[in-house]
Short mmCIF file of C-alpha atoms in Angstrom, two decimals:
data_model
loop_
_atom_site.label_atom_id
_atom_site.label_comp_id
_atom_site.label_asym_id
_atom_site.label_seq_id
_atom_site.Cartn_x
_atom_site.Cartn_y
_atom_site.Cartn_z
CA MET A 417 -44.57 26.52 6.08
CA GLU A 418 -42.55 26.35 9.27
CA GLU A 419 -41.21 22.92 8.25
CA LEU A 420 -40.10 24.37 4.89
CA LEU A 421 -38.14 27.13 6.65
CA ILE A 422 -36.41 24.55 8.86
CA VAL A 423 -35.39 22.49 5.85
CA LYS A 424 -34.11 25.62 4.11
CA SER A 425 -32.03 26.56 7.15
CA LEU A 426 -30.60 23.07 7.46
CA ASN A 427 -29.70 23.07 3.77
CA LYS A 428 -27.73 26.27 4.27
CA LEU A 429 -25.81 24.68 7.13
CA GLN A 430 -25.14 21.60 5.02
CA ALA A 431 -23.82 23.82 2.23
CA LYS A 432 -21.39 25.38 4.72
CA SER A 433 -20.26 21.91 5.71
CA ALA A 434 -19.60 21.06 2.06
CA ASP A 435 -17.57 24.26 1.65
CA LEU A 436 -15.49 23.32 4.68
CA ALA A 437 -14.82 19.89 3.20
CA GLU A 438 -13.66 21.52 -0.03
CA GLU A 439 -11.37 23.86 1.89
CA LEU A 440 -9.99 20.91 3.83
CA ASN A 441 -9.25 19.08 0.60
CA ILE A 442 -7.36 22.09 -0.80
CA ARG A 443 -5.27 22.45 2.35
CA LEU A 444 -4.53 18.75 2.59
CA THR A 445 -3.46 18.65 -1.05
CA GLU A 446 -0.96 21.44 -0.43
CA LEU A 447 0.21 19.72 2.74
CA TYR A 448 0.64 16.46 0.85
CA LYS A 449 2.86 18.19 -1.71
CA TRP A 450 4.93 19.68 1.10
CA TYR A 451 5.18 16.27 2.77
CA ASN A 452 6.52 14.60 -0.37
CA LYS A 453 9.00 17.42 -0.87
CA GLN A 454 10.39 16.74 2.61
CA LEU A 455 10.58 13.00 1.90
CA ASN A 456 12.64 13.73 -1.21
CA ALA A 457 14.97 15.88 0.88
CA ILE A 458 15.44 12.93 3.23
CA SER A 459 16.11 10.72 0.21
CA ASP A 460 18.89 13.10 -0.87
CA ASP A 461 20.59 12.57 2.49
CA MET A 462 20.07 8.83 2.24
CA VAL A 463 21.77 8.67 -1.16
CA SER A 464 24.73 10.54 0.30
CA ILE A 465 25.09 8.09 3.18
CA LEU A 466 24.64 4.99 1.06
CA ASN A 467 27.33 6.06 -1.38
CA ASP A 468 29.96 7.68 0.81
CA PRO A 469 30.00 6.70 4.51
CA SER A 470 33.07 8.88 5.10
CA ASN A 471 30.98 12.00 4.57
CA LYS A 472 29.88 13.72 7.73
CA TYR A 473 26.13 13.41 7.62
CA LYS A 474 24.17 16.62 8.10
CA PRO A 475 20.38 16.30 7.64
CA ALA A 476 18.80 18.59 5.07
CA VAL A 477 15.49 18.32 6.90
CA ASP A 478 14.96 19.47 10.48
CA ILE A 479 13.34 16.75 12.61
CA LYS A 480 11.35 19.37 14.49
CA GLN A 481 9.89 20.57 11.22
CA LEU A 482 8.92 17.00 10.35
CA SER A 483 7.24 16.43 13.71
CA SER A 484 4.89 19.37 13.34
CA ARG A 485 4.11 22.08 10.85
CA GLU A 486 2.34 25.34 11.45
CA THR A 487 -0.67 25.93 9.25
CA THR A 488 -2.47 29.19 9.98
CA ASP A 489 -3.32 28.89 13.70
CA THR A 490 -2.96 25.13 14.25
CA TYR A 491 -0.35 22.40 14.10
CA VAL A 492 -0.69 19.27 12.01
CA ARG A 493 1.00 16.15 13.37
CA PHE A 494 2.88 13.98 10.90
CA PRO A 495 3.23 10.18 11.07
CA GLU A 496 6.04 9.01 13.33
CA GLU A 497 7.45 6.78 10.62
CA VAL A 498 8.82 9.80 8.76
CA VAL A 499 10.74 10.91 11.83
CA ASP A 500 11.91 7.32 12.29
CA ILE A 501 13.63 7.47 8.90
CA GLU A 502 15.57 10.53 9.91
CA LEU A 503 16.46 9.17 13.33
CA SER A 504 17.53 5.83 11.86
CA LEU A 505 19.84 7.55 9.40
CA GLN A 506 21.36 9.67 12.14
CA ASN A 507 22.05 6.63 14.26
CA LEU A 508 23.94 4.80 11.50
CA SER A 509 27.62 4.54 12.32
CA VAL A 510 30.41 4.23 9.74
CA LYS A 511 31.96 1.74 12.16
CA ASP A 512 29.23 -0.77 11.39
CA GLU A 513 30.59 -3.48 9.12
CA VAL A 514 27.56 -3.46 6.87
CA ILE A 515 28.16 0.13 5.79
CA ASN A 516 31.93 0.03 5.76
CA ILE A 517 32.22 -1.56 2.34
CA GLU A 518 33.44 0.26 -0.75
CA ASN A 519 32.73 -1.23 -4.18
CA SER A 520 32.24 0.87 -7.30
CA GLU A 521 30.16 -1.85 -8.95
CA TYR A 522 27.34 -1.49 -6.48
CA GLY A 523 24.50 0.98 -6.81
CA THR A 524 24.80 1.79 -3.12
CA LYS A 525 28.54 1.60 -2.51
CA SER A 526 28.53 1.80 1.27
CA TRP A 527 25.65 -0.64 1.73
CA PRO A 528 25.61 -3.12 -1.20
CA GLY A 529 22.16 -4.36 -2.11
CA PHE A 530 20.38 -1.89 0.16
CA TRP A 531 17.34 -1.46 -2.09
CA LEU A 532 17.29 -5.12 -3.05
CA ASN A 533 17.11 -6.02 0.63
CA ALA A 534 14.37 -3.44 1.16
CA PHE A 535 12.24 -5.07 -1.54
CA LEU A 536 12.95 -8.53 -0.14
CA GLY A 537 11.94 -7.38 3.33
CA CYS A 538 8.43 -6.41 2.29
CA LYS A 539 5.88 -9.16 1.72
CA THR A 540 4.26 -7.59 -1.33
CA SER A 541 7.41 -6.53 -3.22
CA SER A 542 9.34 -9.72 -2.39
CA LEU A 543 6.92 -11.65 -4.60
CA TRP A 544 8.24 -9.63 -7.55
CA ILE A 545 11.91 -10.52 -7.05
CA SER A 546 13.32 -13.48 -8.98
CA GLU A 547 16.81 -14.97 -8.95
CA GLU A 548 17.57 -13.21 -12.24
CA ASP A 549 16.93 -9.86 -10.58
CA PHE A 550 19.51 -10.09 -7.81
CA ASP A 551 22.61 -9.07 -9.77
CA ILE A 552 20.74 -6.32 -11.62
CA LEU A 553 19.14 -4.82 -8.52
CA TYR A 554 22.55 -4.54 -6.87
CA HIS A 555 22.97 -1.61 -9.27
CA LEU A 556 19.86 0.17 -7.96
CA ASN A 557 21.08 3.47 -6.53
CA ASP A 558 17.91 5.32 -5.50
CA VAL A 559 14.11 5.19 -5.57
CA ARG A 560 11.94 8.30 -5.79
CA VAL A 561 8.20 8.95 -5.87
CA ASP A 562 6.72 12.05 -7.46
CA VAL A 563 3.10 12.63 -6.46
CA HIS A 564 1.10 14.88 -8.76
CA GLU A 565 -2.32 16.49 -8.42
CA SER A 566 -4.61 14.81 -5.91
CA ASN A 567 -8.32 15.59 -5.80
CA GLU A 568 -11.67 14.05 -6.63
CA ILE A 569 -11.01 14.17 -10.39
CA GLU A 570 -7.45 12.97 -10.73
CA GLU A 571 -4.57 11.58 -8.72
CA SER A 572 -1.33 10.44 -10.29
CA PHE A 573 2.16 9.51 -9.21
CA GLU A 574 5.41 8.39 -10.78
CA ILE A 575 7.97 5.97 -9.34
CA VAL A 576 11.54 6.44 -10.58
CA PHE A 577 14.34 3.90 -10.08
CA HIS A 578 17.88 5.23 -10.52
CA PHE A 579 20.62 2.80 -11.57
CA THR A 580 24.39 3.00 -11.82
CA GLU A 581 26.16 1.90 -14.99
CA ASN A 582 25.78 -1.82 -15.53
CA LYS A 583 26.12 -4.51 -18.19
CA TYR A 584 22.40 -5.26 -18.39
CA PHE A 585 20.79 -2.08 -19.78
CA SER A 586 21.85 1.43 -20.75
CA ASN A 587 19.10 3.28 -18.87
CA THR A 588 20.26 5.40 -15.95
CA LYS A 589 16.71 5.41 -14.65
CA LEU A 590 13.52 3.46 -15.14
CA TRP A 591 10.12 4.88 -14.35
CA ARG A 592 6.45 4.05 -14.24
CA LYS A 593 3.59 6.48 -13.93
CA PHE A 594 0.03 5.79 -12.78
CA ASN A 595 -2.85 8.11 -13.62
CA PHE A 596 -6.20 7.94 -11.85
CA ILE A 597 -9.09 9.72 -13.55
CA LYS A 598 -12.40 9.05 -11.86
CA ASP A 599 -12.78 5.24 -11.91
CA ASP A 600 -10.21 4.66 -14.65
CA VAL A 601 -6.52 3.84 -14.17
CA THR A 602 -3.94 4.22 -16.92
CA SER A 603 -0.21 3.65 -16.84
CA GLU A 604 2.93 4.61 -18.74
CA SER A 605 6.44 3.24 -18.32
CA SER A 606 9.94 3.63 -19.65
CA LYS A 607 11.29 1.16 -22.15
CA ILE A 608 14.25 -0.89 -20.97
CA ALA A 609 17.25 -0.67 -23.33
CA TRP A 610 18.73 -4.10 -22.73
CA ILE A 611 22.40 -4.66 -23.64
CA ASN A 612 23.02 -8.12 -25.06
CA TYR A 613 20.66 -9.52 -22.49
CA GLU A 614 17.46 -11.43 -23.01
CA ILE A 615 14.82 -12.08 -20.38
CA PRO A 616 13.74 -15.74 -20.35
CA GLU A 617 10.21 -16.40 -21.58
CA SER A 618 9.37 -17.86 -18.20
CA TYR A 619 10.60 -14.72 -16.41
CA GLN A 620 8.25 -13.48 -13.68
CA GLY A 621 10.45 -10.95 -11.89
CA PHE A 622 10.87 -7.30 -10.99
CA PHE A 623 11.24 -5.88 -14.49
CA ARG A 624 7.76 -7.04 -15.49
CA PHE A 625 6.75 -3.94 -13.54
CA PHE A 626 7.76 -1.81 -16.52
CA GLU A 627 5.24 -3.32 -18.89
CA SER A 628 2.66 -0.74 -19.93
CA LYS A 629 -0.32 -2.99 -19.36
CA ILE A 630 -1.78 -2.65 -15.89
CA ASP A 631 -3.38 -5.16 -13.56
CA TYR A 632 -4.16 -5.42 -9.87
CA ASP A 633 -0.73 -6.82 -8.97
CA ASP A 634 0.99 -3.88 -10.67
CA LEU A 635 -1.10 -1.45 -8.67
CA MET A 636 -0.44 -3.26 -5.40
CA MET A 637 3.30 -3.20 -6.08
CA ALA A 638 3.22 0.50 -6.94
CA MET A 639 1.29 1.41 -3.80
CA CYS A 640 3.61 -0.74 -1.71
CA ILE A 641 6.65 1.20 -2.97
CA LYS A 642 4.93 4.57 -2.72
CA ASP A 643 3.33 4.20 0.72
CA ARG A 644 5.65 1.70 2.44
CA ILE A 645 9.14 1.13 1.12
CA TRP A 646 9.98 4.63 -0.11
CA ARG A 647 8.95 6.18 3.19
CA ASN A 648 11.03 3.87 5.34
CA PRO A 649 13.32 1.52 3.39
CA LEU A 650 15.56 0.90 6.41
CA LYS A 651 12.64 -0.78 8.20
CA TYR A 652 12.38 -3.39 5.45
CA VAL A 653 16.14 -3.84 5.08
CA LYS A 654 16.41 -4.60 8.78
CA ARG A 655 13.41 -6.94 8.58
CA TYR A 656 15.02 -8.91 5.75
CA GLN A 657 18.34 -9.11 7.58
CA ALA A 658 16.55 -10.34 10.71
CA LYS A 659 14.88 -13.07 8.66
CA MET A 660 18.22 -14.14 7.20
CA ASP A 661 19.65 -14.29 10.72
CA GLY A 662 16.78 -16.49 11.83
CA GLU A 663 15.37 -13.87 14.16
CA THR A 664 11.69 -13.34 14.89
CA VAL A 665 10.40 -10.37 12.91
CA GLU A 666 7.42 -8.10 13.38
CA SER A 667 4.10 -8.88 11.76
CA GLU A 668 3.92 -8.28 8.03
CA SER A 669 0.18 -7.60 8.10
CA ASP A 670 0.79 -3.88 7.50
CA ASP A 671 2.64 -4.55 4.25
CA GLU A 672 -0.53 -4.90 2.21
CA PRO A 673 -1.49 -1.50 0.81
CA GLU A 674 -5.17 -0.63 0.88
CA VAL A 675 -5.54 0.50 -2.70
CA GLU A 676 -9.20 1.41 -2.59
CA ASN A 677 -8.67 3.73 0.38
CA GLN A 678 -5.54 5.47 -0.85
CA VAL A 679 -5.75 5.74 -4.61
CA GLY A 680 -8.06 8.32 -6.07
CA SER A 681 -9.16 9.29 -2.59
CA ARG A 682 -10.92 12.58 -2.17
CA TYR A 683 -8.51 13.37 0.67
CA PRO A 684 -4.86 12.49 0.03
CA PHE A 685 -4.08 12.29 3.74
CA SER A 686 -7.07 10.12 4.66
CA TRP A 687 -4.70 7.37 5.83
CA LEU A 688 -3.66 9.60 8.74
CA PHE A 689 -7.06 9.58 10.38
#
């Protein structure tokens, strides 16, 4: 009888623990949405810099707000890499040759090929870039990630690539969305409206990413963009430039996204802990 009462009491405590976990998940989900909203604000500033270096740059996001955020009676520390993006952008000087170029044909007028270099600087995404892609990706103007609901039932996100007018296709943006429902993954993508341009049958480049069928490589590429490149593209641009200059670069071991730990996770911020 006494043993039964102990078990009953322990079960009550365990139930409280489960409730706390549920509350944590709700709060983290809201925090994750806030986090992505701030990243998009940083991306707005980045687009401004990459397209008009003469503009006086004024951050839309306060670094102090990115470093810590008040939630009820505690502070939650954010990853330093987010602050690094902001600091890196602030330290850019219009006197630097690399961002003192003006060409209307480029997607990023003040830093031609910025996003192409970012993709080439990351081990995972570089495998997706073919020679045929170079000229087209020079028209890539911006990359955005929209993260939707994230809980134990469903997690989904959409990657959007914005392009300037070019001779290859009429789309101003191309997108791909990934939906995670329990153990199933589905995907949707925009259709590329090619203009008098045919992809060779042997083509194995970047624009294969917009095929609706999904495989492991697609998912790895998507997670790489979402969790690595989009958060700090300058890191990968500088890495690629260092390689081209024959310099020793940092280890690329952190380029490989851990899909099983980040996609469909019960806790969207589990990678912080």
